[in-house]
PDB file of C-alpha atoms in Angstrom:
ATOM      1  CA  MET J  48    -167.398  38.719  47.179  1.00  0.00           C
ATOM      2  CA  THR J  49    -168.184  35.053  47.747  1.00  0.00           C
ATOM      3  CA  LYS J  50    -166.348  32.819  50.192  1.00  0.00           C
ATOM      4  CA  SER J  51    -164.759  30.916  47.297  1.00  0.00           C
ATOM      5  CA  THR J  52    -163.533  34.150  45.695  1.00  0.00           C
ATOM      6  CA  CYS J  53    -162.083  35.358  49.004  1.00  0.00           C
ATOM      7  CA  SER J  54    -160.245  32.064  49.373  1.00  0.00           C
ATOM      8  CA  ARG J  55    -158.761  32.361  45.886  1.00  0.00           C
ATOM      9  CA  VAL J  56    -157.695  35.977  46.489  1.00  0.00           C
ATOM     10  CA  MET J  57    -156.027  34.996  49.759  1.00  0.00           C
ATOM     11  CA  GLU J  58    -154.377  32.048  48.028  1.00  0.00           C
ATOM     12  CA  THR J  59    -152.947  34.350  45.345  1.00  0.00           C
ATOM     13  CA  ILE J  60    -151.705  36.882  47.903  1.00  0.00           C
ATOM     14  CA  LEU J  61    -150.026  34.156  49.939  1.00  0.00           C
ATOM     15  CA  ALA J  62    -148.496  32.600  46.830  1.00  0.00           C
ATOM     16  CA  TRP J  63    -146.823  35.847  45.776  1.00  0.00           C
ATOM     17  CA  SER J  64    -145.848  36.724  49.350  1.00  0.00           C
ATOM     18  CA  ALA J  65    -144.271  33.301  49.835  1.00  0.00           C
ATOM     19  CA  PHE J  66    -142.465  33.543  46.485  1.00  0.00           C
ATOM     20  CA  ILE J  67    -140.982  36.983  47.216  1.00  0.00           C
ATOM     21  CA  SER J  68    -140.093  36.022  50.793  1.00  0.00           C
ATOM     22  CA  MET J  69    -138.428  32.823  49.597  1.00  0.00           C
ATOM     23  CA  LEU J  70    -136.288  34.790  47.133  1.00  0.00           C
ATOM     24  CA  ALA J  71    -135.264  37.093  49.985  1.00  0.00           C
ATOM     25  CA  ALA J  72    -134.502  34.090  52.209  1.00  0.00           C
ATOM     26  CA  LEU J  73    -132.339  32.519  49.497  1.00  0.00           C
ATOM     27  CA  TYR J  74    -130.369  35.734  49.036  1.00  0.00           C
ATOM     28  CA  LEU J  75    -129.852  36.267  52.764  1.00  0.00           C
ATOM     29  CA  ALA J  76    -128.896  32.636  53.419  1.00  0.00           C
ATOM     30  CA  LEU J  77    -126.602  32.136  50.433  1.00  0.00           C
ATOM     31  CA  VAL J  78    -125.117  35.612  49.933  1.00  0.00           C
ATOM     32  CA  TYR J  79    -125.757  38.014  52.811  1.00  0.00           C
ATOM     33  CA  ALA J  80    -125.121  35.803  55.849  1.00  0.00           C
ATOM     34  CA  PRO J  81    -121.420  35.358  56.709  1.00  0.00           C
ATOM     35  CA  THR J  82    -119.725  31.989  56.325  1.00  0.00           C
ATOM     36  CA  GLU J  83    -119.661  30.025  59.580  1.00  0.00           C
ATOM     37  CA  ARG J  84    -116.058  29.667  60.787  1.00  0.00           C
ATOM     38  CA  THR J  85    -116.113  25.990  61.777  1.00  0.00           C
ATOM     39  CA  MET J  86    -118.478  24.364  59.276  1.00  0.00           C
ATOM     40  CA  GLY J  87    -117.970  26.645  56.291  1.00  0.00           C
ATOM     41  CA  ASP J  88    -120.520  27.100  53.503  1.00  0.00           C
ATOM     42  CA  ILE J  89    -122.323  23.808  54.205  1.00  0.00           C
ATOM     43  CA  GLN J  90    -123.753  25.514  57.300  1.00  0.00           C
ATOM     44  CA  ARG J  91    -125.936  27.644  55.012  1.00  0.00           C
ATOM     45  CA  ILE J  92    -128.295  24.697  54.660  1.00  0.00           C
ATOM     46  CA  PHE J  93    -129.176  25.386  58.311  1.00  0.00           C
ATOM     47  CA  TYR J  94    -131.514  28.241  57.324  1.00  0.00           C
ATOM     48  CA  PHE J  95    -133.725  25.906  55.279  1.00  0.00           C
ATOM     49  CA  HIS J  96    -133.292  22.822  57.469  1.00  0.00           C
ATOM     50  CA  VAL J  97    -134.489  24.534  60.645  1.00  0.00           C
ATOM     51  CA  ALA J  98    -137.234  26.493  58.875  1.00  0.00           C
ATOM     52  CA  SER J  99    -138.583  23.225  57.440  1.00  0.00           C
ATOM     53  CA  ALA J 100    -138.479  21.627  60.893  1.00  0.00           C
ATOM     54  CA  TRP J 101    -140.386  24.589  62.341  1.00  0.00           C
ATOM     55  CA  VAL J 102    -143.115  24.359  59.695  1.00  0.00           C
ATOM     56  CA  GLY J 103    -143.349  20.586  60.105  1.00  0.00           C
ATOM     57  CA  MET J 104    -143.978  20.946  63.830  1.00  0.00           C
ATOM     58  CA  LEU J 105    -146.428  23.809  63.219  1.00  0.00           C
ATOM     59  CA  ALA J 106    -148.320  21.618  60.759  1.00  0.00           C
ATOM     60  CA  PHE J 107    -148.572  18.762  63.252  1.00  0.00           C
ATOM     61  CA  LEU J 108    -149.769  21.208  65.927  1.00  0.00           C
ATOM     62  CA  VAL J 109    -152.572  22.216  63.561  1.00  0.00           C
ATOM     63  CA  VAL J 110    -153.414  18.513  63.075  1.00  0.00           C
ATOM     64  CA  PHE J 111    -153.605  18.142  66.869  1.00  0.00           C
ATOM     65  CA  VAL J 112    -155.873  21.179  67.362  1.00  0.00           C
ATOM     66  CA  ALA J 113    -158.088  20.396  64.366  1.00  0.00           C
ATOM     67  CA  SER J 114    -158.444  16.760  65.477  1.00  0.00           C
ATOM     68  CA  ILE J 115    -159.630  17.819  68.931  1.00  0.00           C
ATOM     69  CA  ALA J 116    -162.027  20.311  67.348  1.00  0.00           C
ATOM     70  CA  TYR J 117    -163.415  17.604  65.058  1.00  0.00           C
ATOM     71  CA  LEU J 118    -164.082  15.187  67.915  1.00  0.00           C
ATOM     72  CA  LEU J 119    -165.860  17.959  69.825  1.00  0.00           C
ATOM     73  CA  THR J 120    -167.956  19.312  66.945  1.00  0.00           C
ATOM     74  CA  ARG J 121    -168.009  16.558  64.277  1.00  0.00           C
ATOM     75  CA  ARG J 122    -167.646  19.306  61.657  1.00  0.00           C
ATOM     76  CA  VAL J 123    -166.112  18.019  58.412  1.00  0.00           C
ATOM     77  CA  SER J 124    -164.158  21.260  57.941  1.00  0.00           C
ATOM     78  CA  TRP J 125    -161.971  20.444  60.960  1.00  0.00           C
ATOM     79  CA  ASP J 126    -161.185  17.034  59.510  1.00  0.00           C
ATOM     80  CA  ILE J 127    -160.184  18.702  56.241  1.00  0.00           C
ATOM     81  CA  TYR J 128    -157.847  21.070  58.112  1.00  0.00           C
ATOM     82  CA  ALA J 129    -156.257  18.130  59.917  1.00  0.00           C
ATOM     83  CA  GLN J 130    -155.812  16.064  56.754  1.00  0.00           C
ATOM     84  CA  SER J 131    -154.355  18.964  54.768  1.00  0.00           C
ATOM     85  CA  SER J 132    -151.954  19.996  57.510  1.00  0.00           C
ATOM     86  CA  ALA J 133    -150.747  16.427  58.036  1.00  0.00           C
ATOM     87  CA  GLU J 134    -149.848  16.087  54.352  1.00  0.00           C
ATOM     88  CA  ILE J 135    -147.979  19.396  54.406  1.00  0.00           C
ATOM     89  CA  GLY J 136    -146.211  18.410  57.631  1.00  0.00           C
ATOM     90  CA  VAL J 137    -144.956  15.190  56.044  1.00  0.00           C
ATOM     91  CA  PHE J 138    -143.652  17.185  53.067  1.00  0.00           C
ATOM     92  CA  PHE J 139    -141.647  19.607  55.213  1.00  0.00           C
ATOM     93  CA  THR J 140    -140.401  16.872  57.542  1.00  0.00           C
ATOM     94  CA  THR J 141    -139.160  15.038  54.453  1.00  0.00           C
ATOM     95  CA  ILE J 142    -137.133  18.153  53.610  1.00  0.00           C
ATOM     96  CA  VAL J 143    -135.696  18.038  57.145  1.00  0.00           C
ATOM     97  CA  LEU J 144    -134.691  14.385  56.744  1.00  0.00           C
ATOM     98  CA  VAL J 145    -133.072  15.079  53.366  1.00  0.00           C
ATOM     99  CA  THR J 146    -131.204  18.284  54.255  1.00  0.00           C
ATOM    100  CA  GLY J 147    -130.029  16.930  57.617  1.00  0.00           C
ATOM    101  CA  PRO J 148    -127.768  14.193  56.192  1.00  0.00           C
ATOM    102  CA  ILE J 149    -126.470  16.578  53.503  1.00  0.00           C
ATOM    103  CA  TRP J 150    -125.414  18.940  56.293  1.00  0.00           C
ATOM    104  CA  ALA J 151    -124.152  16.126  58.536  1.00  0.00           C
ATOM    105  CA  LYS J 152    -121.922  14.275  56.072  1.00  0.00           C
ATOM    106  CA  PRO J 153    -119.068  16.848  55.868  1.00  0.00           C
ATOM    107  CA  ILE J 154    -119.312  17.623  59.601  1.00  0.00           C
ATOM    108  CA  TRP J 155    -119.866  14.195  61.207  1.00  0.00           C
ATOM    109  CA  ASN J 156    -118.339  12.163  58.359  1.00  0.00           C
ATOM    110  CA  THR J 157    -121.533  10.105  58.187  1.00  0.00           C
ATOM    111  CA  TRP J 158    -124.918  10.547  56.543  1.00  0.00           C
ATOM    112  CA  TRP J 159    -126.885   9.282  59.541  1.00  0.00           C
ATOM    113  CA  THR J 160    -126.467   8.463  63.200  1.00  0.00           C
ATOM    114  CA  TRP J 161    -129.089   7.287  65.658  1.00  0.00           C
ATOM    115  CA  ASP J 162    -128.891  10.541  67.544  1.00  0.00           C
ATOM    116  CA  PRO J 163    -131.931  11.293  69.782  1.00  0.00           C
ATOM    117  CA  ARG J 164    -133.027  14.295  67.702  1.00  0.00           C
ATOM    118  CA  LEU J 165    -132.639  12.500  64.379  1.00  0.00           C
ATOM    119  CA  THR J 166    -134.402   9.411  65.690  1.00  0.00           C
ATOM    120  CA  THR J 167    -137.405  11.289  67.100  1.00  0.00           C
ATOM    121  CA  THR J 168    -137.756  13.250  63.847  1.00  0.00           C
ATOM    122  CA  LEU J 169    -137.757   9.995  61.867  1.00  0.00           C
ATOM    123  CA  ILE J 170    -140.378   8.509  64.214  1.00  0.00           C
ATOM    124  CA  LEU J 171    -142.485  11.644  63.757  1.00  0.00           C
ATOM    125  CA  TRP J 172    -142.261  11.306  59.977  1.00  0.00           C
ATOM    126  CA  PHE J 173    -143.321   7.648  60.088  1.00  0.00           C
ATOM    127  CA  LEU J 174    -146.243   8.437  62.407  1.00  0.00           C
ATOM    128  CA  TYR J 175    -147.736  11.012  60.065  1.00  0.00           C
ATOM    129  CA  LEU J 176    -147.124   8.780  57.063  1.00  0.00           C
ATOM    130  CA  ALA J 177    -149.129   6.184  58.999  1.00  0.00           C
ATOM    131  CA  TYR J 178    -151.809   8.843  59.587  1.00  0.00           C
ATOM    132  CA  GLY J 179    -152.173   9.194  55.821  1.00  0.00           C
ATOM    133  CA  LYS J 180    -152.210   5.429  55.301  1.00  0.00           C
ATOM    134  CA  LEU J 181    -154.919   5.086  57.954  1.00  0.00           C
ATOM    135  CA  ARG J 182    -157.096   7.588  56.129  1.00  0.00           C
ATOM    136  CA  SER J 183    -156.640   5.863  52.771  1.00  0.00           C
ATOM    137  CA  ALA J 184    -157.427   2.438  54.266  1.00  0.00           C
ATOM    138  CA  ILE J 185    -160.893   3.386  55.583  1.00  0.00           C
ATOM    139  CA  GLY J 186    -163.732   3.941  53.152  1.00  0.00           C
ATOM    140  CA  GLU J 187    -166.501   5.213  55.419  1.00  0.00           C
ATOM    141  CA  GLU J 188    -165.991   8.982  55.798  1.00  0.00           C
ATOM    142  CA  GLU J 189    -167.231   9.507  59.368  1.00  0.00           C
ATOM    143  CA  LYS J 190    -165.285   6.543  60.709  1.00  0.00           C
ATOM    144  CA  LYS J 191    -162.177   7.660  58.804  1.00  0.00           C
ATOM    145  CA  ALA J 192    -162.377  11.165  60.256  1.00  0.00           C
ATOM    146  CA  ARG J 193    -162.975   9.906  63.796  1.00  0.00           C
ATOM    147  CA  LEU J 194    -160.121   7.380  63.847  1.00  0.00           C
ATOM    148  CA  ALA J 195    -157.752   9.803  62.103  1.00  0.00           C
ATOM    149  CA  ALA J 196    -158.557  12.448  64.716  1.00  0.00           C
ATOM    150  CA  VAL J 197    -157.708  10.072  67.567  1.00  0.00           C
ATOM    151  CA  PHE J 198    -154.488   9.056  65.806  1.00  0.00           C
ATOM    152  CA  GLY J 199    -153.585  12.704  65.136  1.00  0.00           C
ATOM    153  CA  ILE J 200    -153.982  13.564  68.813  1.00  0.00           C
ATOM    154  CA  LEU J 201    -151.921  10.595  70.035  1.00  0.00           C
ATOM    155  CA  ALA J 202    -149.164  11.088  67.430  1.00  0.00           C
ATOM    156  CA  PHE J 203    -148.647  14.676  68.570  1.00  0.00           C
ATOM    157  CA  VAL J 204    -147.046  13.381  71.784  1.00  0.00           C
ATOM    158  CA  VAL J 205    -143.824  12.876  69.796  1.00  0.00           C
ATOM    159  CA  VAL J 206    -143.679  16.539  68.662  1.00  0.00           C
ATOM    160  CA  PRO J 207    -142.605  18.067  72.019  1.00  0.00           C
ATOM    161  CA  ILE J 208    -140.233  15.129  72.564  1.00  0.00           C
ATOM    162  CA  ASP J 209    -138.631  15.895  69.209  1.00  0.00           C
ATOM    163  CA  PHE J 210    -138.438  19.610  70.009  1.00  0.00           C
ATOM    164  CA  PHE J 211    -136.832  19.146  73.432  1.00  0.00           C
ATOM    165  CA  ALA J 212    -134.556  16.229  72.461  1.00  0.00           C
ATOM    166  CA  ILE J 213    -131.490  18.486  72.129  1.00  0.00           C
ATOM    167  CA  ARG J 214    -132.185  19.870  75.605  1.00  0.00           C
ATOM    168  CA  TRP J 215    -132.978  16.600  77.368  1.00  0.00           C
ATOM    169  CA  TRP J 216    -130.244  14.317  76.019  1.00  0.00           C
ATOM    170  CA  ARG J 217    -126.605  14.523  75.043  1.00  0.00           C
ATOM    171  CA  THR J 218    -126.659  14.741  71.290  1.00  0.00           C
ATOM    172  CA  MET J 219    -124.418  15.294  68.276  1.00  0.00           C
ATOM    173  CA  HIS J 220    -127.086  17.534  66.811  1.00  0.00           C
ATOM    174  CA  PRO J 221    -126.342  21.287  67.109  1.00  0.00           C
ATOM    175  CA  GLY J 222    -127.777  22.721  70.313  1.00  0.00           C
ATOM    176  CA  ALA J 223    -130.631  25.155  70.835  1.00  0.00           C
ATOM    177  CA  LEU J 224    -130.279  28.600  69.273  1.00  0.00           C
ATOM    178  CA  VAL J 225    -131.377  30.289  72.489  1.00  0.00           C
ATOM    179  CA  SER J 226    -129.849  29.251  75.809  1.00  0.00           C
ATOM    180  CA  SER J 227    -128.648  30.755  79.083  1.00  0.00           C
ATOM    181  CA  ASN J 228    -125.544  31.884  77.188  1.00  0.00           C
ATOM    182  CA  GLY J 229    -127.611  33.969  74.775  1.00  0.00           C
ATOM    183  CA  ILE J 230    -128.396  33.572  71.078  1.00  0.00           C
ATOM    184  CA  ALA J 231    -125.985  31.287  69.219  1.00  0.00           C
ATOM    185  CA  LEU J 232    -126.046  33.279  65.960  1.00  0.00           C
ATOM    186  CA  ALA J 233    -124.341  36.417  64.717  1.00  0.00           C
ATOM    187  CA  PRO J 234    -126.760  39.310  63.941  1.00  0.00           C
ATOM    188  CA  ASP J 235    -126.485  38.857  60.144  1.00  0.00           C
ATOM    189  CA  MET J 236    -127.142  35.124  60.498  1.00  0.00           C
ATOM    190  CA  LEU J 237    -130.085  35.828  62.793  1.00  0.00           C
ATOM    191  CA  GLN J 238    -131.667  38.111  60.189  1.00  0.00           C
ATOM    192  CA  ALA J 239    -131.321  35.432  57.513  1.00  0.00           C
ATOM    193  CA  PHE J 240    -132.757  32.849  59.903  1.00  0.00           C
ATOM    194  CA  PHE J 241    -135.870  34.874  60.759  1.00  0.00           C
ATOM    195  CA  VAL J 242    -136.554  35.707  57.112  1.00  0.00           C
ATOM    196  CA  SER J 243    -136.320  31.982  56.304  1.00  0.00           C
ATOM    197  CA  LEU J 244    -138.769  31.161  59.095  1.00  0.00           C
ATOM    198  CA  PHE J 245    -141.147  33.818  57.786  1.00  0.00           C
ATOM    199  CA  ALA J 246    -140.856  32.622  54.175  1.00  0.00           C
ATOM    200  CA  PHE J 247    -141.444  28.975  55.046  1.00  0.00           C
ATOM    201  CA  SER J 248    -144.398  29.922  57.275  1.00  0.00           C
ATOM    202  CA  LEU J 249    -145.981  31.816  54.373  1.00  0.00           C
ATOM    203  CA  LEU J 250    -145.365  28.804  52.150  1.00  0.00           C
ATOM    204  CA  TYR J 251    -147.168  26.624  54.698  1.00  0.00           C
ATOM    205  CA  GLY J 252    -150.088  29.067  54.692  1.00  0.00           C
ATOM    206  CA  TYR J 253    -150.296  28.955  50.897  1.00  0.00           C
ATOM    207  CA  PHE J 254    -150.125  25.154  50.777  1.00  0.00           C
ATOM    208  CA  MET J 255    -152.750  24.963  53.520  1.00  0.00           C
ATOM    209  CA  ILE J 256    -155.292  27.232  51.842  1.00  0.00           C
ATOM    210  CA  ARG J 257    -154.825  25.497  48.492  1.00  0.00           C
ATOM    211  CA  SER J 258    -155.074  22.002  49.972  1.00  0.00           C
ATOM    212  CA  VAL J 259    -158.169  22.858  52.029  1.00  0.00           C
ATOM    213  CA  ARG J 260    -159.880  24.292  48.946  1.00  0.00           C
ATOM    214  CA  ILE J 261    -159.138  21.135  46.945  1.00  0.00           C
ATOM    215  CA  GLU J 262    -160.311  18.829  49.754  1.00  0.00           C
ATOM    216  CA  ARG J 263    -163.553  20.795  50.111  1.00  0.00           C
ATOM    217  CA  MET J 264    -164.189  20.367  46.393  1.00  0.00           C
ATOM    218  CA  ARG J 265    -163.577  16.622  46.734  1.00  0.00           C
ATOM    219  CA  ALA J 266    -165.973  16.472  49.701  1.00  0.00           C
ATOM    220  CA  GLU J 267    -168.653  18.264  47.665  1.00  0.00           C
ATOM    221  CA  ILE J 268    -168.159  15.844  44.762  1.00  0.00           C
ATOM    222  CA  ARG J 269    -168.521  12.863  47.122  1.00  0.00           C
ATOM    223  CA  TRP J 270    -171.709  14.395  48.558  1.00  0.00           C
ATOM    224  CA  LEU J 271    -173.161  14.951  45.075  1.00  0.00           C
ATOM    225  CA  LYS J 272    -172.379  11.359  44.083  1.00  0.00           C
ATOM    226  CA  ASP J 273    -174.099  10.090  47.228  1.00  0.00           C
ATOM    227  CA  GLU J 274    -177.156  12.240  46.457  1.00  0.00           C
ATOM    228  CA  MET J 275    -177.319  10.997  42.878  1.00  0.00           C
ATOM    229  CA  PHE J 276    -176.850   7.276  43.493  1.00  0.00           C
ATOM    230  CA  ASN J 277    -178.432   6.760  46.937  1.00  0.00           C
TER     231      ASN J 277
END
């Protein structure tokens, strides 16, 4: 079995696994989990909001690691991993920024407030949008990869700030799920939450494998064009 075939098999397995897991997550979040006493049914968006935030941060961690690896090795594959993960991270962070206001409006009576957690998430989103713009603005491939790697490493500084914002500052945003007082979810809610995390993580894996495969094909096409015309 060739490397390309293995990649396609893994992509198919992840696609079906993510699909089935997402169906399970939807059922658990919308039907199985009990209604939260204070916020009511709108709280159910929590399971997808937090799972999207988790995957967004995971994606930006991969950008950080892959960017370091690229600068150390100058291997194009690491640059492809970083580029693919950044695009996926922007997608999931966009979901966070859309679902957050939908959840907030009935609870806070406003779509948006310049809360520390919301603000750092928005900054994070803009930074990785800028990462993509930087890549599209530079034509020379080696220079593009090098500058994007440096940017990807520096931008990651905001990720831990975003994660710890609800612990470091007074905030309207719901607090951490795990604290000195224990876990802030009922057992049925916790099950739905973990299944959502698992489903969204599988979805990230599927998007990642598919995106990397496409970017490798584009890199091969660019190489062939260079060989033909230079």
